[in-house]
XYZ file of C-alpha atoms in Angstrom:
398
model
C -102.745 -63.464 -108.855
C -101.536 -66.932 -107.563
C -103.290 -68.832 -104.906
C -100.864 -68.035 -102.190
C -100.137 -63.987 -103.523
C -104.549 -63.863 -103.119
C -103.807 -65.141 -99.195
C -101.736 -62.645 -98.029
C -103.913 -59.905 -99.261
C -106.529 -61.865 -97.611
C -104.191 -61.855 -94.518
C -103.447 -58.354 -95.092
C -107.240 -56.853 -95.487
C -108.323 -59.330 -91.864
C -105.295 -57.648 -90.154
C -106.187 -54.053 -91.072
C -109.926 -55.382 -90.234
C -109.095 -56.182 -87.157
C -106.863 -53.623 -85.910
C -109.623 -51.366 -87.291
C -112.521 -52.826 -85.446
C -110.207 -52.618 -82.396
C -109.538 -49.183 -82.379
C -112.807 -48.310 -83.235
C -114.569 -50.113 -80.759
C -111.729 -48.749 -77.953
C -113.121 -46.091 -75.422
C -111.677 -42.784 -74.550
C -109.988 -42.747 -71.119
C -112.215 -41.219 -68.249
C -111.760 -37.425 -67.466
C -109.798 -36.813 -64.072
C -111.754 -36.962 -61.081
C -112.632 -33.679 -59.739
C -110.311 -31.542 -57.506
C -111.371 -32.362 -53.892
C -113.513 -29.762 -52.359
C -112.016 -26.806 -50.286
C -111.337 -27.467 -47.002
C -113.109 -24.918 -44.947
C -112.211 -24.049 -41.780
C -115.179 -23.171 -39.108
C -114.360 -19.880 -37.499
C -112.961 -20.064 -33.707
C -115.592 -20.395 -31.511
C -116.174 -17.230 -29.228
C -114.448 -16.304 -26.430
C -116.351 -16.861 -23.199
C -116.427 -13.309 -21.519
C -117.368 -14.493 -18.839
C -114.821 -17.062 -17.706
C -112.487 -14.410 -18.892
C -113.989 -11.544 -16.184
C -114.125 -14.187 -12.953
C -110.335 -15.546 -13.948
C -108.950 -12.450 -14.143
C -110.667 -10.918 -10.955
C -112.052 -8.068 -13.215
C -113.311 -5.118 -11.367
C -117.003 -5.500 -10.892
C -118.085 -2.691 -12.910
C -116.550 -4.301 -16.420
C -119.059 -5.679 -18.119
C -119.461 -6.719 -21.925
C -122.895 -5.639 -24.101
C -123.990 -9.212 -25.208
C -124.063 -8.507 -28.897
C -119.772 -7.971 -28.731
C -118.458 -11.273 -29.982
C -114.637 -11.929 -30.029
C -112.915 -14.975 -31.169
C -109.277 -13.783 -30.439
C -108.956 -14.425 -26.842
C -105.617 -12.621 -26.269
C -107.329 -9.340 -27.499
C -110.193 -10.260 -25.346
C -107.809 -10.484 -22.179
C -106.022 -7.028 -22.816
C -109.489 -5.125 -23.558
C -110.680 -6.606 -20.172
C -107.674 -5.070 -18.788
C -107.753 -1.649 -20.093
C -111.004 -1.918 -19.144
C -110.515 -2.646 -15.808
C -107.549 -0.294 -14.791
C -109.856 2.174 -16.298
C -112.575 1.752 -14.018
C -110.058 1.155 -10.835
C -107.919 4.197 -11.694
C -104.850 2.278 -11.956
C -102.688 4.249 -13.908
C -99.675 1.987 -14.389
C -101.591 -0.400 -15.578
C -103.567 1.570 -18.036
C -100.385 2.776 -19.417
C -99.006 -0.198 -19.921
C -101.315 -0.875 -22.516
C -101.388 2.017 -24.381
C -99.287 3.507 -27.527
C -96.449 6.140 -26.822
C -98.569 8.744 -27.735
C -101.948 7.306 -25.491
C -99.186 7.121 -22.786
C -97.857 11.183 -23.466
C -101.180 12.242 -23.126
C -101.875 9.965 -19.864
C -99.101 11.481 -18.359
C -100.080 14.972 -19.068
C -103.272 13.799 -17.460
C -102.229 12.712 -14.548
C -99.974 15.571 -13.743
C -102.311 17.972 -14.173
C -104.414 15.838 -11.607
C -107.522 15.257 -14.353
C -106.799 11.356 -14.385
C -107.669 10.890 -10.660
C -110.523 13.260 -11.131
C -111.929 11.456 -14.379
C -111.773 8.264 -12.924
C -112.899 8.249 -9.210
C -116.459 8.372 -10.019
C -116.576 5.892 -12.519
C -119.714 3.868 -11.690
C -119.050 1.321 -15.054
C -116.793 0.646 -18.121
C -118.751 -1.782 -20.637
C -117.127 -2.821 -23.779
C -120.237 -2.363 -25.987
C -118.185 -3.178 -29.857
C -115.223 -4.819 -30.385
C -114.463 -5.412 -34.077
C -111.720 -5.719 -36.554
C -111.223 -2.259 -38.411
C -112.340 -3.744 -41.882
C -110.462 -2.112 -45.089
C -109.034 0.558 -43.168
C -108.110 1.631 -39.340
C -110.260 4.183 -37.396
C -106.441 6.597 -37.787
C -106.364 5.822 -41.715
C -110.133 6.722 -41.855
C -110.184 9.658 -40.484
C -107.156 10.957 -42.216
C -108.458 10.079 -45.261
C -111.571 12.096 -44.610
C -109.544 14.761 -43.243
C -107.347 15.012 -46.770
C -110.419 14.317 -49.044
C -112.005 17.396 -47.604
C -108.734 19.856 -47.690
C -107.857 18.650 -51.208
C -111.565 19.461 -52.145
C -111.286 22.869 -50.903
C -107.729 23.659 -52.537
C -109.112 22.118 -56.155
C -111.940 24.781 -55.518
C -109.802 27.713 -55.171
C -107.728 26.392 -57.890
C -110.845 26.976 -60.385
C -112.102 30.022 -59.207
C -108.592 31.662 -59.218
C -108.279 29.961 -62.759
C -111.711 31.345 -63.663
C -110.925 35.223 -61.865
C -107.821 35.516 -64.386
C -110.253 34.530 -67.446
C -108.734 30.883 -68.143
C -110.254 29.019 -70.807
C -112.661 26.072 -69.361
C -110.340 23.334 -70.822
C -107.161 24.386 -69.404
C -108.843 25.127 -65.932
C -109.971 21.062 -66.130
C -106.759 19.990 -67.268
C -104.749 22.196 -64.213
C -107.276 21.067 -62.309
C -106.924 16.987 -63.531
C -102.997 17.995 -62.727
C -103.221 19.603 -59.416
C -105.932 16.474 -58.059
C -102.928 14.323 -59.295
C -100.457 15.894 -57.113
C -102.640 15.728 -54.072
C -103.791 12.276 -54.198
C -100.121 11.232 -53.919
C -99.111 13.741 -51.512
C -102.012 12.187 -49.544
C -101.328 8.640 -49.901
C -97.706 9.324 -48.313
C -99.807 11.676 -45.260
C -102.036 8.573 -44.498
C -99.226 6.026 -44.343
C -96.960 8.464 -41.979
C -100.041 9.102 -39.825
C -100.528 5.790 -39.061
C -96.733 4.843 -38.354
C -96.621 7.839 -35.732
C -99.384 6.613 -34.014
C -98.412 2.626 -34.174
C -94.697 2.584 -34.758
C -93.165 1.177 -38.223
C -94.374 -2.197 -39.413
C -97.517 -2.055 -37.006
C -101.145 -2.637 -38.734
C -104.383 -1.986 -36.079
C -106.205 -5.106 -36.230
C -108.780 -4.359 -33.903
C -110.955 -1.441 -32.719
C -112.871 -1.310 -29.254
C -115.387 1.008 -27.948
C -115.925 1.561 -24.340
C -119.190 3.011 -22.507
C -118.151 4.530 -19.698
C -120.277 5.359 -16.716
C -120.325 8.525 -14.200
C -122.536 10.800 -11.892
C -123.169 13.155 -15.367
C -124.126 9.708 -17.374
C -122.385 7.661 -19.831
C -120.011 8.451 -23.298
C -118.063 6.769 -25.336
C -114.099 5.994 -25.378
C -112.676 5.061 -28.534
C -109.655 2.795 -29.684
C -107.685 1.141 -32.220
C -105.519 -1.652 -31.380
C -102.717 -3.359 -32.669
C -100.487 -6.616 -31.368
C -97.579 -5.904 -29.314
C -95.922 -9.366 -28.623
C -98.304 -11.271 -26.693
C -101.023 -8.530 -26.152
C -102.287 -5.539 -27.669
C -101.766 -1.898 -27.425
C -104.644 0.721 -27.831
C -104.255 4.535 -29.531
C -107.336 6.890 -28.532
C -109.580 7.038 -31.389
C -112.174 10.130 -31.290
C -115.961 9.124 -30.537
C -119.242 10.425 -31.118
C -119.555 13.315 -28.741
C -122.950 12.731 -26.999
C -124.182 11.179 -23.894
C -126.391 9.081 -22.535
C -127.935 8.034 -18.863
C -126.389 4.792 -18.438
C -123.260 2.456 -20.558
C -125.793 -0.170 -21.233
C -127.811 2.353 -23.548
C -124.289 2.541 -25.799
C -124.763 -1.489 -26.497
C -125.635 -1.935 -30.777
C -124.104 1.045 -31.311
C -121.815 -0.914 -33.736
C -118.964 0.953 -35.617
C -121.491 4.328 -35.429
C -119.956 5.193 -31.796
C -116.762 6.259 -33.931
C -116.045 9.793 -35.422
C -114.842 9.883 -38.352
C -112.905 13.226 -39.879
C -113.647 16.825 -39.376
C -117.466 16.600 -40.969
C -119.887 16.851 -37.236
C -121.673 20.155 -37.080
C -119.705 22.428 -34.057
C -123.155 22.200 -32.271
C -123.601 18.922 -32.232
C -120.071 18.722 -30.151
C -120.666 17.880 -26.557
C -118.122 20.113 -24.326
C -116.842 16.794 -22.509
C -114.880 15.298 -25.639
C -114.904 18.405 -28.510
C -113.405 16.383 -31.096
C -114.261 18.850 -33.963
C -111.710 21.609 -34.392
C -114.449 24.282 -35.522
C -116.197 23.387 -32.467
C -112.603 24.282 -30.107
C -111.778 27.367 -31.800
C -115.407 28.530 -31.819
C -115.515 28.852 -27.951
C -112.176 30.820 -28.622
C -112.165 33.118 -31.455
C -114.495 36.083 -30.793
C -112.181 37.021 -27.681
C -109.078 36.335 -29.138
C -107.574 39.349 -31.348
C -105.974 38.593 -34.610
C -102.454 37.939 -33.831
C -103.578 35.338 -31.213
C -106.285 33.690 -33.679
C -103.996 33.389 -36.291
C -101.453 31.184 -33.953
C -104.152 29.497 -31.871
C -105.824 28.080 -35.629
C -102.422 27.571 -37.178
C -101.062 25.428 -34.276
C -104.211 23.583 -34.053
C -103.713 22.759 -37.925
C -99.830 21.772 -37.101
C -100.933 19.119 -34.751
C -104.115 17.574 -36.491
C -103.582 14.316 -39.203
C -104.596 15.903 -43.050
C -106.024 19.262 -41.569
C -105.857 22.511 -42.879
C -106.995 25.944 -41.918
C -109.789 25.862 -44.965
C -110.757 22.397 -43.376
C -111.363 24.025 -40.112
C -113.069 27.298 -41.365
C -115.033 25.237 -43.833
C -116.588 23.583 -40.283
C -117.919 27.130 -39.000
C -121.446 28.239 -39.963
C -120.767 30.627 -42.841
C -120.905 33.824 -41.568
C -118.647 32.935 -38.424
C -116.188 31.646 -40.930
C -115.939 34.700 -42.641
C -115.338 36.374 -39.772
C -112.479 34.165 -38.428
C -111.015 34.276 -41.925
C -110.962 37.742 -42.129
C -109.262 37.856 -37.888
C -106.854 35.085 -39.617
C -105.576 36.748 -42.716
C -104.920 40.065 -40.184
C -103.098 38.281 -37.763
C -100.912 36.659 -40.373
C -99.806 40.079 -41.306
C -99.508 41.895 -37.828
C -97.489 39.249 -36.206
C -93.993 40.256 -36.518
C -95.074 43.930 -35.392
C -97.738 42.377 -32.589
C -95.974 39.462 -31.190
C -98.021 37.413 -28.254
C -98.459 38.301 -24.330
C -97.536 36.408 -21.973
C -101.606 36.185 -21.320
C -102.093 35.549 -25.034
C -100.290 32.493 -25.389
C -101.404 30.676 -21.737
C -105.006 31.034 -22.960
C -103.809 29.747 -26.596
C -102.031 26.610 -24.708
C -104.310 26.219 -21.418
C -107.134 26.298 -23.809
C -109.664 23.631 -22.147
C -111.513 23.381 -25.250
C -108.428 23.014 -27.961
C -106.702 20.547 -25.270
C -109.524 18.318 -25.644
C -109.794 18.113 -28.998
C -106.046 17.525 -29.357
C -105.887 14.596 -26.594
C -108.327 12.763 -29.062
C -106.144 12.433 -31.608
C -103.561 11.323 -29.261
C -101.540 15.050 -29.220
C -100.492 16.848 -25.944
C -99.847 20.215 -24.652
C -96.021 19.812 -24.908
C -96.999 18.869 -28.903
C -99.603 22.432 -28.768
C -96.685 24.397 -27.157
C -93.951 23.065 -29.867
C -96.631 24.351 -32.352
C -96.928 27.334 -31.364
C -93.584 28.063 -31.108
C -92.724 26.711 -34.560
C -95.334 29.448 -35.690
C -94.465 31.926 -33.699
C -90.661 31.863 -34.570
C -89.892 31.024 -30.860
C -88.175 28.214 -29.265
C -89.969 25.503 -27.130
C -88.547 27.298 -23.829
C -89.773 30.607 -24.755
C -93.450 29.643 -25.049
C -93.208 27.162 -22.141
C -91.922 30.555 -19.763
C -94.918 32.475 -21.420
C -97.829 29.613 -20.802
C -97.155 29.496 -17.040
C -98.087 26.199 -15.422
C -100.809 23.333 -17.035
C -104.351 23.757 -16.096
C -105.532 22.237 -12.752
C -108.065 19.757 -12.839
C -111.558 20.948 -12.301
C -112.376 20.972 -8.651
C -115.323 18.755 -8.034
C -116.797 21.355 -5.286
């Protein structure tokens, strides 16, 4: 190899030397910085309840437990107002704040003079939990209950009827596997629909509210869920626990425990102000009603109530009483075309203090107990209305 050939191989071998050494001595480009953390946003301060009562000129005897925190001041404002036209009787304004079916039964109320008498002795209303709903509202809770326990009840039948004809234990599972099937979307479509007749289409409940409220007798619980309505809020009666205690104040902690929940209390752990459980209604009725009448009284009550059923409601009754009233029920499912109703009969089916009580909880009316009964009965609406005579009057207070 010539002088000059030997140089550029030289040249060569320093020039792949040195790109070498330069790429090997090159560092790898930094990682990307991390993503900035989250921004987190501190939760609205609470409203001021106080500022909130003296602006508004609340009626002295609102008050708020101290442990009920609220950050959304609007709902604050309108549960100060129900509040407060509870306490001062105003009935306009209570109305104005309630659901169309809160406002039916308010105006069933009022005519048949118990508003006036309910409130004019009011000695304090004290919001004592105020709360959103959490995965489900107070109405979609208690339907839910209401359906788990009716399904339950059918599925049983199911398998002993199964069993009775001498099915084999696989195909009773897989009828069984079929039939849960069936219900569980039958119930998902009951649960939606209860909650749009009690809201309206396209209306959640964001918020439910307990209020302690205060008489001569001592103090119980009123129940609500509420949902925004423009500015505001509007408020459906949700049912409560049924006891009592001396004074509101004793309600405060009570937490999300002052609600009831489904058909599951005991009938005699129902207090006779509120009856909320449908055992514990038709219980004060049944033993004097004869067959024909029990039949329509417990069917009409089951018309009107969100996922019940007449098993749900007999289920309630201690078991010998059920038997009983299952027995009067069956009968008077038979003898009805040949035994149709007195005009007595069906005023102490619709005037019924204890099953009018239990259906204003759930935000139903006597004009919803009379269409019930009619639509079992066969009747129209007019027939049953000329047969029930005139509402109730309020309990005189001598």
């Amino acid at each position: 190899m010539g002088q000059g050939g030997y140089g550029l191989v030289c040249a060569g071998l320093v020039a792949c030397a040195v790109a070498l050494g330069v790429a090997a001595c090159e560092k790898k480009a930094p990682p990307p910085p991390p993503p900035p953390p989250p921004v987190v946003t501190p939760p609205p301060d609470p409203v001021s309840f106080d500022a909130i009562l003296r602006e508004m000129n609340a009626d002295r005897r609102v008050t708020i437990a101290q442990d009920v925190t609220i950050t959304d001041e609007s709902f604050a404002r309108s549960s100060v107002r129900l509040a407060s036209a509870l306490a001062t009787g105003d009935e306009s304004a209570f109305a104005s704040l309630l659901t169309r079916s809160g406002q039916r039964v308010l105006n069933e109320l009022s005519s048949s003079g118990q508003w006036g008498q309910a409130t004019s002795g009011l000695e304090s209303v004290r919001v004592v939990y105020a709360a959103p709903p959490g995965s489900a509202s107070v109405e979609r809770t208690q339907t839910e209950e209401a359906l788990r326990a009716a399904a339950q009840t059918q599925l049983d039948e199911l398998v002993d009827q199964l069993r009775t004809q001498g099915v084999q234990a696989d195909e009773i599972a897989r009828r069984r596997l079929a039939r849960e099937a069936e219900l569980n979307a039958e119930n998902a479509r009951r649960v939606a629909s209860s909650e749009v007749q009690v809201f309206g289409a396209g209306t959640v409940p964001e918020q439910v509210l307990l209020l302690a409220v205060q008489d001569a007798q001592g103090a119980y619980l009123l129940g609500w869920s509420a949902a925004r309505a423009g500015e505001g809020w509007i408020f459906s009666p949700a049912p409560t626990r049924p006891q009592e205690r001396a004074r509101a104040a004793e309600w405060d902690g009570v937490g999300p425990r002052g609600f009831s929940l489904g058909l599951g209390a005991r009938a005699d752990e129902v207090g006779a102000r509120t009856g909320l459980n449908p055992a514990a209604a038709v219980l004060e009725t049944f033993e004097r009603l004869r067959d024909v009448s029990l039949f329509v009284q417990f069917s009409a009550v089951a018309e009107l109530l969100p996922g019940a059923s007449i098993d749900a409601i007999l289920s309630q009754l201690p078991p010998e009483t059920g038997q009983v009233a299952r027995a009067k029920f069956e009968s008077g499912r038979q003898k009805l075309s040949a035994e149709p109703l007195t005009n007595a009969e069906v005023a102490e089916i619709v005037n019924s203090r204890e099953v009018l009580s239990l259906l204003r909880a759930v935000g139903r009316s006597r004009d919803d107990l009379i269409a019930a009964v009619a639509k079992v009965t066969g009747k129209s609406v007019e027939e049953i209305q000329g047969q029930a005579g005139p509402a109730p009057a309020a309990p005189s207070n001598q």
